[in-house]
mmCIF file of C-alpha atoms (C1' of nucleotides) in Angstrom:
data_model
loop_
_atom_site.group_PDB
_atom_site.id
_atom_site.type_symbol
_atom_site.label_atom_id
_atom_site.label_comp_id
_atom_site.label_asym_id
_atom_site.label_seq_id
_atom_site.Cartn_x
_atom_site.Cartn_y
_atom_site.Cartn_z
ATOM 1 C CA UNK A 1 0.000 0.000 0.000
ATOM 2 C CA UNK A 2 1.119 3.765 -1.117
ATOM 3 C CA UNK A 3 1.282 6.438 1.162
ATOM 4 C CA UNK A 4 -1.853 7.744 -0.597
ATOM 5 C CA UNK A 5 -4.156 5.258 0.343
ATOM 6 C CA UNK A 6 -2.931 4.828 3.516
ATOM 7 C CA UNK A 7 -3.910 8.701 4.337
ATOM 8 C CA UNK A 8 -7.218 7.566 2.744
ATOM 9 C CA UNK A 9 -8.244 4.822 4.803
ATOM 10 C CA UNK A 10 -6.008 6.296 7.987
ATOM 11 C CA UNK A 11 -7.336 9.872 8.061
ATOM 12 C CA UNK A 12 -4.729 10.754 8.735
ATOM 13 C CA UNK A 13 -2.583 13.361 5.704
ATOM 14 C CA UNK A 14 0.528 11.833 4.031
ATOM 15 C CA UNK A 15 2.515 14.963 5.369
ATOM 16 C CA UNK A 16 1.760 13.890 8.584
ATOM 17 C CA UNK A 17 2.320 10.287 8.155
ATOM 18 C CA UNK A 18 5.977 10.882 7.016
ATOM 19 C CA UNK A 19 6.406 13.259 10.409
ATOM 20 C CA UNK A 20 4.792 10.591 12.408
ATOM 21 C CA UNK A 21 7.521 7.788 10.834
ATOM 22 C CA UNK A 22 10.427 10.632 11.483
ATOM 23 C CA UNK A 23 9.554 10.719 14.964
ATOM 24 C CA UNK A 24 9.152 6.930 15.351
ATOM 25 C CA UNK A 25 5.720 6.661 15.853
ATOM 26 C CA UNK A 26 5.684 4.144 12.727
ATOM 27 C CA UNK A 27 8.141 1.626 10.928
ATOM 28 C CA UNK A 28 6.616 0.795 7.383
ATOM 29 C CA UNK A 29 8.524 -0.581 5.147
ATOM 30 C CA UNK A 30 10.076 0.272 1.725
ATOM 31 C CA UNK A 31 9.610 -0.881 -2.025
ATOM 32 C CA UNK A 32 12.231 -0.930 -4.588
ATOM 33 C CA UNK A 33 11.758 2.276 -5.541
ATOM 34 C CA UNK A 34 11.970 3.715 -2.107
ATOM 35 C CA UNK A 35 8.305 3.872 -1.386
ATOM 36 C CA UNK A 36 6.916 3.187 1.909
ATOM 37 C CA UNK A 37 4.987 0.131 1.789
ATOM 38 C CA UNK A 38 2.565 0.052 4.293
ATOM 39 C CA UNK A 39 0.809 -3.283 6.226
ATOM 40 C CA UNK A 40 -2.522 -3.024 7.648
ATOM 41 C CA UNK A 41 -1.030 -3.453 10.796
ATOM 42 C CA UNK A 42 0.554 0.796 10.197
ATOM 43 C CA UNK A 43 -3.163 1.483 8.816
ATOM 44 C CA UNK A 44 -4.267 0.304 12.349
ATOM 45 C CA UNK A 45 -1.585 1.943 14.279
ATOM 46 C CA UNK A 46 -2.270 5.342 12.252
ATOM 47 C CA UNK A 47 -5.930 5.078 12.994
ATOM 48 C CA UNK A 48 -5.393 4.546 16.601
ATOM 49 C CA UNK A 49 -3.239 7.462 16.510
ATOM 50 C CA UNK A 50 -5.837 9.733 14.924
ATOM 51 C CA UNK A 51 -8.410 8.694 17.551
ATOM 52 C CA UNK A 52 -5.531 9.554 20.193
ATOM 53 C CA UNK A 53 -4.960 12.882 19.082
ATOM 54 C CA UNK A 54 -8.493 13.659 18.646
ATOM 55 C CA UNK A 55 -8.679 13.206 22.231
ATOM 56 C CA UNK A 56 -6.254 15.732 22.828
ATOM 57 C CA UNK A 57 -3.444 13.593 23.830
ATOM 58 C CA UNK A 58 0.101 14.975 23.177
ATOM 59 C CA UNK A 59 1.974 12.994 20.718
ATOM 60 C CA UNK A 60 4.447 11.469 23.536
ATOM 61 C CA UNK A 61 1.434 10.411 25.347
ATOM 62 C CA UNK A 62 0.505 9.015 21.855
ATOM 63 C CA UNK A 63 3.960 7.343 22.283
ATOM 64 C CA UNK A 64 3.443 5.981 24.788
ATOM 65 C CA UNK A 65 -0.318 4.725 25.065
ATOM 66 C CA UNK A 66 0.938 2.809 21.503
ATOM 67 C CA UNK A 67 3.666 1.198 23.493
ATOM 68 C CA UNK A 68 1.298 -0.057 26.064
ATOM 69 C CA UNK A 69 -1.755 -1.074 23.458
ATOM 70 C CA UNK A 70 1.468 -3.692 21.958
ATOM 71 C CA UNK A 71 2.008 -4.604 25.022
ATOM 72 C CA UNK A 72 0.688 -7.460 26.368
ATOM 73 C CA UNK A 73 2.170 -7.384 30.116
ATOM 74 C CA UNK A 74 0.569 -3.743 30.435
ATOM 75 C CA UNK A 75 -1.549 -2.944 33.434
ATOM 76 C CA UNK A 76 -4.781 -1.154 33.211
ATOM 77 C CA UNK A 77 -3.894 1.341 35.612
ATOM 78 C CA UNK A 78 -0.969 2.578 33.464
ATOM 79 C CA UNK A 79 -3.409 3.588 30.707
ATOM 80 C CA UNK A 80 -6.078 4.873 32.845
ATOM 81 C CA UNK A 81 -3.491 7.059 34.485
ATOM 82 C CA UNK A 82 -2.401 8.764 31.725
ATOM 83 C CA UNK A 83 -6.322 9.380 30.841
ATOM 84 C CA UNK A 84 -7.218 10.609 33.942
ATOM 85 C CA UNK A 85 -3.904 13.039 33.963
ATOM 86 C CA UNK A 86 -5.338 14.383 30.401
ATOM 87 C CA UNK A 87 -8.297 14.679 32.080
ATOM 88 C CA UNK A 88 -7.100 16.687 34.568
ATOM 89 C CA UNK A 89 -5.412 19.012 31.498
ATOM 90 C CA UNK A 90 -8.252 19.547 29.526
ATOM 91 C CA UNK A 91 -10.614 20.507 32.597
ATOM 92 C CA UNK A 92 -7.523 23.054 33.495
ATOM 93 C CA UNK A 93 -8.012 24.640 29.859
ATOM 94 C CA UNK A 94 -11.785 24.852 29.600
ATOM 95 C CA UNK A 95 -12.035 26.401 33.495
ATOM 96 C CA UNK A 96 -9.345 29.044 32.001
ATOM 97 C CA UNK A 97 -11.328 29.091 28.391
ATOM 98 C CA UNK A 98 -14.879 29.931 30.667
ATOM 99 C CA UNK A 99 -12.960 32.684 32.627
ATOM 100 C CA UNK A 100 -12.149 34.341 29.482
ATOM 101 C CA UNK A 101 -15.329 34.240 27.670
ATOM 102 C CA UNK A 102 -17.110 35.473 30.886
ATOM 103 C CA UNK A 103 -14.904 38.396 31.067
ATOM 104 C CA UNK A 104 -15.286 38.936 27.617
ATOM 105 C CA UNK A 105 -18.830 38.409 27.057
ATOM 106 C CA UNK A 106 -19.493 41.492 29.926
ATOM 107 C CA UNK A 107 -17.215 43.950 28.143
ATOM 108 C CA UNK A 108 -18.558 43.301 24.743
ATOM 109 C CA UNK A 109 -22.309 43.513 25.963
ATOM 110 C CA UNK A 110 -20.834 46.757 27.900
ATOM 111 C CA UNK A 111 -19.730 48.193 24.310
ATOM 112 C CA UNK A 112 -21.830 50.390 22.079
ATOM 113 C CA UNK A 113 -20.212 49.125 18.876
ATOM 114 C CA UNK A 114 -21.182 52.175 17.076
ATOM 115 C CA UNK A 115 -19.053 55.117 14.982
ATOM 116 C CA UNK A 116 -18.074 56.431 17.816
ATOM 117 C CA UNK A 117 -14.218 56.403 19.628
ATOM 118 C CA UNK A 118 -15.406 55.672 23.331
ATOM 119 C CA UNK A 119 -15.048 52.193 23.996
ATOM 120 C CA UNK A 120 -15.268 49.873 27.257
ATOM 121 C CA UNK A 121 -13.175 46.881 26.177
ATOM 122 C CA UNK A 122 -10.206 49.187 25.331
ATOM 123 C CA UNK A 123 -10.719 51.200 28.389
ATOM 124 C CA UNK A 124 -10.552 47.911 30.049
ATOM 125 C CA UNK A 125 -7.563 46.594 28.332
ATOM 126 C CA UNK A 126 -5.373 50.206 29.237
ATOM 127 C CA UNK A 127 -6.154 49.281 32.980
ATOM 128 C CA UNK A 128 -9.359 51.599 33.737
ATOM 129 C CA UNK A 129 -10.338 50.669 36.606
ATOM 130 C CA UNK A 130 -13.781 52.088 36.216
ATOM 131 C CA UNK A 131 -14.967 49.867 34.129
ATOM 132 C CA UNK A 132 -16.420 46.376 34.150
ATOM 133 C CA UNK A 133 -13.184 45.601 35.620
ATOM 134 C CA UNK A 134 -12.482 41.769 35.630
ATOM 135 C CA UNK A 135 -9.316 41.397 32.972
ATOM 136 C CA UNK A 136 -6.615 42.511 35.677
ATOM 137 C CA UNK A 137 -7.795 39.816 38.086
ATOM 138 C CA UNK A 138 -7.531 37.307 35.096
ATOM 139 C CA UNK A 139 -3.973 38.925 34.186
ATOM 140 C CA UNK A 140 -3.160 37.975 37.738
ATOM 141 C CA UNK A 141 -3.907 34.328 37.705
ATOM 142 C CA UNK A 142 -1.982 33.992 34.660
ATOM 143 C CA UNK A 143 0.739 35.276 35.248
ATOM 144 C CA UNK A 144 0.959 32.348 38.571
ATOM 145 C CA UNK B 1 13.471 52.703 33.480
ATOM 146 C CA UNK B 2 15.586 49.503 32.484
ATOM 147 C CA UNK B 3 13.933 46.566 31.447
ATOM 148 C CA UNK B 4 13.956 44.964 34.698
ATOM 149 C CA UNK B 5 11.895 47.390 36.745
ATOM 150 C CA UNK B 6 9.409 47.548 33.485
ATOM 151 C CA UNK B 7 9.359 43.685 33.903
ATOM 152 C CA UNK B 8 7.855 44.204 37.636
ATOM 153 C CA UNK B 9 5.764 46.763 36.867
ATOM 154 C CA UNK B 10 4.061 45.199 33.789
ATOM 155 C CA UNK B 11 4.009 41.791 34.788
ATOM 156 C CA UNK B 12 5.564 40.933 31.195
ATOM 157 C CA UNK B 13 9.105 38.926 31.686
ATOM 158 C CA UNK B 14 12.148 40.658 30.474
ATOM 159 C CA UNK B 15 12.509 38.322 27.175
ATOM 160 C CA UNK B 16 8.903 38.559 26.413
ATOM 161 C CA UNK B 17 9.189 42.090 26.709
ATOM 162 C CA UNK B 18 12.295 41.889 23.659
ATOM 163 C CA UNK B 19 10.289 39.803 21.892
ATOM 164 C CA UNK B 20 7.899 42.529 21.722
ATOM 165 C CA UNK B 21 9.876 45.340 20.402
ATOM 166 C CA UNK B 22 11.233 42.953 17.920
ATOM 167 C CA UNK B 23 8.130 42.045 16.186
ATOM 168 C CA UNK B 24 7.447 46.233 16.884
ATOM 169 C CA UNK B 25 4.472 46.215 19.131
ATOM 170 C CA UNK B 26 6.459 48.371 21.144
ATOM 171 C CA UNK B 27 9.773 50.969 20.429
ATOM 172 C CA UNK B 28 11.736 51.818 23.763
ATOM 173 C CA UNK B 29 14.301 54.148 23.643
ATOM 174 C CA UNK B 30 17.678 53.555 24.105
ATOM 175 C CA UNK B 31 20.099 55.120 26.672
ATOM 176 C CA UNK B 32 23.793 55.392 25.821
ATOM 177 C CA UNK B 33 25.144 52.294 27.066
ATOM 178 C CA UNK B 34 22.165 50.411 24.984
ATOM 179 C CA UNK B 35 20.493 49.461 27.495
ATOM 180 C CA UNK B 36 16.665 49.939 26.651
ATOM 181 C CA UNK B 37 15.132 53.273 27.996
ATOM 182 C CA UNK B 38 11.482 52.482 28.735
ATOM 183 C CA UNK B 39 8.983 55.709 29.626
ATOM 184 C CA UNK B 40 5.302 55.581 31.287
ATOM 185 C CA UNK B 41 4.123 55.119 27.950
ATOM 186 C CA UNK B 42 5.589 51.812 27.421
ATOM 187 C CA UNK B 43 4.780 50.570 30.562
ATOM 188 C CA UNK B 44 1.294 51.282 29.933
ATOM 189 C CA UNK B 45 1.458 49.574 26.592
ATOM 190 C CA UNK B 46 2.796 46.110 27.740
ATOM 191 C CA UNK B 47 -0.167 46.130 30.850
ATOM 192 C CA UNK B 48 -2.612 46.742 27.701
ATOM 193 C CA UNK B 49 -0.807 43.816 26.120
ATOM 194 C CA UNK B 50 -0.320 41.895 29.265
ATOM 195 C CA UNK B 51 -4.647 41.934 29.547
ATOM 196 C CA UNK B 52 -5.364 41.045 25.817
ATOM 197 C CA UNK B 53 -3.017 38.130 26.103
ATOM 198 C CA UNK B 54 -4.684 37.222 28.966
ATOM 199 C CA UNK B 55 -8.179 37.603 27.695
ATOM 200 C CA UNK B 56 -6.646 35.477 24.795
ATOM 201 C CA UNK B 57 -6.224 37.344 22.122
ATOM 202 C CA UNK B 58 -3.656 36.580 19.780
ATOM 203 C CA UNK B 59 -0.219 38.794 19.183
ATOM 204 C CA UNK B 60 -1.594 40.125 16.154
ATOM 205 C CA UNK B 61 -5.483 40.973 17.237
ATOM 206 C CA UNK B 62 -3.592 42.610 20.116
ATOM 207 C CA UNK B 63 -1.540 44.846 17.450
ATOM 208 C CA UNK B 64 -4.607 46.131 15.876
ATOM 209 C CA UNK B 65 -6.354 46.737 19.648
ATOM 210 C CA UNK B 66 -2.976 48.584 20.696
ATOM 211 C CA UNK B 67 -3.042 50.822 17.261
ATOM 212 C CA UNK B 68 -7.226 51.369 17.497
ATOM 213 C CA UNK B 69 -6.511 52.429 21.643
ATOM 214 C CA UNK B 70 -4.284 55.240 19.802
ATOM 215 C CA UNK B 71 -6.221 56.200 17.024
ATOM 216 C CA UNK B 72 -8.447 58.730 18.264
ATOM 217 C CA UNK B 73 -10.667 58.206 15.385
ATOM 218 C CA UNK B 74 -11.589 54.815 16.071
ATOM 219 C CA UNK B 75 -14.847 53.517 16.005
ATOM 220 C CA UNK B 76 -16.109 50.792 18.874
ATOM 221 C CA UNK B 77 -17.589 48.778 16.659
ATOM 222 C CA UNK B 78 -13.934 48.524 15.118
ATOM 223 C CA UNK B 79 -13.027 46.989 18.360
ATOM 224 C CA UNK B 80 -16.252 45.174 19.416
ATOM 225 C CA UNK B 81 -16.431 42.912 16.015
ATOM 226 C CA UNK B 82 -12.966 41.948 16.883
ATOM 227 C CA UNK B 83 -14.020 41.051 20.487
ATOM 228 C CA UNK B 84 -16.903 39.022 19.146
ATOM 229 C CA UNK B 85 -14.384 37.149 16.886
ATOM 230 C CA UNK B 86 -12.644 36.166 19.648
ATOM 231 C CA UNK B 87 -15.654 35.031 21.692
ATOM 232 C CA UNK B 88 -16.821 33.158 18.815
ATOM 233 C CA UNK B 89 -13.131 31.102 18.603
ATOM 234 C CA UNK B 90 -13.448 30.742 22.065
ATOM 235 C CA UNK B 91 -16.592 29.300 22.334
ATOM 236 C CA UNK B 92 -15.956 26.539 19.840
ATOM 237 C CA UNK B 93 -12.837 25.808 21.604
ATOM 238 C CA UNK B 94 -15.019 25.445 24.457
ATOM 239 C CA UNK B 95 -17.152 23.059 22.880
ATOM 240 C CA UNK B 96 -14.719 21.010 21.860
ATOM 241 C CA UNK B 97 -13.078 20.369 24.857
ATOM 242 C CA UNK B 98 -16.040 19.915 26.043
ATOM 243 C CA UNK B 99 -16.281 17.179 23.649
ATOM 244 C CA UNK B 100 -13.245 15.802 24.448
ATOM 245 C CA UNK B 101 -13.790 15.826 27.770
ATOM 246 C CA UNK B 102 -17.188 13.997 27.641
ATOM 247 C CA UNK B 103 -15.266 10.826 25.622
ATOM 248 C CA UNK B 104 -12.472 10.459 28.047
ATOM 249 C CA UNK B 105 -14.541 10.627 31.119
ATOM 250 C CA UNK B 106 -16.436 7.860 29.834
ATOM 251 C CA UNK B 107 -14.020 5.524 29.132
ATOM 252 C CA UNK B 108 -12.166 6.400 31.929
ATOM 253 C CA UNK B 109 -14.980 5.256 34.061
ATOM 254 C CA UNK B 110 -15.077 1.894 32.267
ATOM 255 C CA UNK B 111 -11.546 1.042 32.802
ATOM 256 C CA UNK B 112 -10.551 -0.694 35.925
ATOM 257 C CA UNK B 113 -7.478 0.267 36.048
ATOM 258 C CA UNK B 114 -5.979 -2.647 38.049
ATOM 259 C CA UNK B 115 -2.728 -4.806 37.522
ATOM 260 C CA UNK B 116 -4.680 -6.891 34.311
ATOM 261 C CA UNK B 117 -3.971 -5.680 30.629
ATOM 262 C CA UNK B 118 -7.634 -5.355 29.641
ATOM 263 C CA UNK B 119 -8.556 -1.188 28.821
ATOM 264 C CA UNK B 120 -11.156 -0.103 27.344
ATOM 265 C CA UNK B 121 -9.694 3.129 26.708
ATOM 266 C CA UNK B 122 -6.802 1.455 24.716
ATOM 267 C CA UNK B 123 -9.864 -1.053 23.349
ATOM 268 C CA UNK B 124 -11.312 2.407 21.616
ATOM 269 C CA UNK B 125 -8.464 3.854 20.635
ATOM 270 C CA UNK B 126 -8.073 0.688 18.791
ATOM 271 C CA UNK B 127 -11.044 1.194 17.228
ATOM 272 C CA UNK B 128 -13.041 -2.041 18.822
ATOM 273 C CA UNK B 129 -16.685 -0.869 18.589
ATOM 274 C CA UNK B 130 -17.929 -3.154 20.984
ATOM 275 C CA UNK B 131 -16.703 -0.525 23.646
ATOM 276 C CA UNK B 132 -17.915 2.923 24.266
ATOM 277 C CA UNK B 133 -17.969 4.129 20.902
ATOM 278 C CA UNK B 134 -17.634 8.065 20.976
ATOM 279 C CA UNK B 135 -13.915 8.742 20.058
ATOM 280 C CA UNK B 136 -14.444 7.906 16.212
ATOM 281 C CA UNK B 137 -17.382 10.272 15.597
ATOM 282 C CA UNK B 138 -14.711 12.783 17.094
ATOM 283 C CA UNK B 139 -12.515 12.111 15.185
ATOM 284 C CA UNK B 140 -14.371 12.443 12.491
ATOM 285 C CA UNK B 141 -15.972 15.646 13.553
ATOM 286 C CA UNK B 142 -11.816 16.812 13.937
ATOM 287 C CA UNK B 143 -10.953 15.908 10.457
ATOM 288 C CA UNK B 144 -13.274 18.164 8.756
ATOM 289 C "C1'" DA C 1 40.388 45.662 41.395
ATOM 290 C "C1'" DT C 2 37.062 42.523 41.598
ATOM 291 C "C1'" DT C 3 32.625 40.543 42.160
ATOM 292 C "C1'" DG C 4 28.003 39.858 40.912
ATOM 293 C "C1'" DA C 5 23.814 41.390 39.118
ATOM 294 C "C1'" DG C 6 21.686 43.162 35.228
ATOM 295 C "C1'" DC C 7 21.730 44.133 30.585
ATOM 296 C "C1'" DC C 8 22.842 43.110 25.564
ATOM 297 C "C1'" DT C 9 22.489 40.074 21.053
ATOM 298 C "C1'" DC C 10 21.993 35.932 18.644
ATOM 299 C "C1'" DC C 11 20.836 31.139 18.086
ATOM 300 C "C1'" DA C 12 18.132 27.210 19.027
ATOM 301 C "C1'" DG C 13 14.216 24.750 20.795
ATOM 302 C "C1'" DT C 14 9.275 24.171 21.866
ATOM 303 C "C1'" DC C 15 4.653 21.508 19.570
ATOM 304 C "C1'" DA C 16 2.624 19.248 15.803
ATOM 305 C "C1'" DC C 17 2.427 19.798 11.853
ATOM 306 C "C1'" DT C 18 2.190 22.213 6.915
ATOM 307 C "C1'" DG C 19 3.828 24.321 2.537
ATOM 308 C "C1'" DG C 20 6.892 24.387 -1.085
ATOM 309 C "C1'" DA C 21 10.862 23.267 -4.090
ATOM 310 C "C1'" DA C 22 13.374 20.031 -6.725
ATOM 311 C "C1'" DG C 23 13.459 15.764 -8.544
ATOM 312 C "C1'" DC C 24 12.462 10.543 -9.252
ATOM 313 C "C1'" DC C 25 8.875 6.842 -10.585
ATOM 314 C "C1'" DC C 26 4.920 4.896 -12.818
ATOM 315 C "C1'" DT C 27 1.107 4.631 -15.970
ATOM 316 C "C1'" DA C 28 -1.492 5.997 -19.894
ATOM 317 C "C1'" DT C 29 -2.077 8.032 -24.076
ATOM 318 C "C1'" DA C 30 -0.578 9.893 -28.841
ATOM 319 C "C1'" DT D 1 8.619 5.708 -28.194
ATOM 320 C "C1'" DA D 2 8.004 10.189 -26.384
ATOM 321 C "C1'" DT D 3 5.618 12.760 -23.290
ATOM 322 C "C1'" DA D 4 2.354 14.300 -19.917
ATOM 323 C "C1'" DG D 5 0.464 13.831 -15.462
ATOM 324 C "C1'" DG D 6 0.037 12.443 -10.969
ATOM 325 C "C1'" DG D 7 2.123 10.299 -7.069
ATOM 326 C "C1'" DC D 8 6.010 9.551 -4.590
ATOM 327 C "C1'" DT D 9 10.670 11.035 -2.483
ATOM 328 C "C1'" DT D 10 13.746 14.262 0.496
ATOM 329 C "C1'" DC D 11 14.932 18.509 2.553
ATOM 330 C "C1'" DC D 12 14.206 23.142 4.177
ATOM 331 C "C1'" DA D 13 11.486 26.693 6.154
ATOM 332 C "C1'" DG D 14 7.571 28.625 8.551
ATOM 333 C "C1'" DT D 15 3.736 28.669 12.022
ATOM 334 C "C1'" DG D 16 2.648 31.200 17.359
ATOM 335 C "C1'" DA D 17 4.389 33.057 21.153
ATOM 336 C "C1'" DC D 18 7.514 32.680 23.530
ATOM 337 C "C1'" DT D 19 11.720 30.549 26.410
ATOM 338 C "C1'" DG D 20 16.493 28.922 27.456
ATOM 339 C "C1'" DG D 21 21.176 29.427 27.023
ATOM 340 C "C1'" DA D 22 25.783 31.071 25.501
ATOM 341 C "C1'" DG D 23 28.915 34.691 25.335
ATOM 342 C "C1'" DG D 24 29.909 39.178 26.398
ATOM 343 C "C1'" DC D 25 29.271 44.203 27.964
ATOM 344 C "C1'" DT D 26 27.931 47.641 31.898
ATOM 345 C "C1'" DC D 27 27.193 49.194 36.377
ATOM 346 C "C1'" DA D 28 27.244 49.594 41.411
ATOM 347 C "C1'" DA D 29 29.250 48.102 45.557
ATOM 348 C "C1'" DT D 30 32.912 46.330 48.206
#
DNA sequence: ATTGAGCCTCCAGTCACTGGAAGCCCTATA
DNA sequence: TATAGGGCTTCCAGTGACTGGAGGCTCAAT
């Protein structure tokens, strides 16, 4: 199998594939004339990857996870670690991703949007503390 | 002011603070021994920057915010439809985390995650649809 | 005079790709 | 048989927004 059907039945672009093989991830083979022949078994592997990274997971968590789905002498708990550390990640992000869009959401209902200059959100970005004021306490957090 | 002391005061770190002038969101003086000369002004600038990063916005979003805050002739709804831009980015980052984060909580739950080899996490990933059965629609959803 | 902190520039690395250039290989058609 | 094209190859560079480190200059205090 060509690289080109492999991205077909993968998902997964034949740009990436090639990156994926550079960093290890996969070991297909080659043809005479240097193509990479792939088995069903790198089909498989790629697909598992897509699903992996559609989850979020990093690539070395990718890495890794792979390592432990050939593994036979794995333990559940490994795996379920490294989910529930994700987890933990992606519920970081989205608590950070509502504070924003809170703070956001009140200075753009607070804004006229018209023709003229005066404007709340910038007022609020230069530090005016007479605003809606919410952004510096934000600033603060991320900045820790 | 040296860059140190503008580093406390803004809250921006020293190198981010380079970084800055160099892709000329800010121009600091110099003194004689070339050491950067930063006035009130600049100060001011990289708190303004310091929120919009915070509040998410991207480097070049908070260019156009720093030059509307000095154009005098601005117009809010210049500013507002870029604030809704970003609300609308955020929001679908949001959901899919959310997404994300519904997937991995469920399989989570349905691995044991004792000393035996048997995951269903690593059983989806796979692709085995006799498991949970969200991640491919994901990924799916993630390649368009 | 020396020490140490603070400042300078420049280069490289991060993460996970993605785009593009230059060139080989294979198949089909004229 | 010549050629056109599409697919494959490698290698290099760029993305965003910094961050770390090396090597070296300046300044204030001892």
């Amino acid at each position: 199998m060509n690289i080109g059907e492999v991205a077909e039945r993968s998902g997964i672009p034949p740009k990436t594939i090639r990156y994926y093989e550079d960093i290890g991830l996969i070991r297909p083979q080659r043809s005479g004339n240097g193509y990479r022949a792939f088995r069903e078994l790198d089909v498989h592997k790629l697909a598992f990857l897509g699903r992996a990274r559609a989850l979020g997971f990093s690539i070395e968590d990718c890495r890794t996870l792979l390592s432990l789905y050939e593994d036979e002498s794995r333990e559940s708990a490994q795996v379920k670690a490294i989910a529930e550390e994700h987890l933990t990640a992606i519920d970081e992000k989205i608590t950070q991703l509502q504070s924003m869009r809170e703070t956001l959401s009140h200075l753009i209902k607070s804004c006229h949007g018209d023709h003229r200059p005066d404007c709340p959100i910038l007022s609020d970005l230069a530090g005016d503390p007479t605003v809606v004021r919410t952004v510096s306490s934000l600033a603060n957090k991320a900045a820790k």
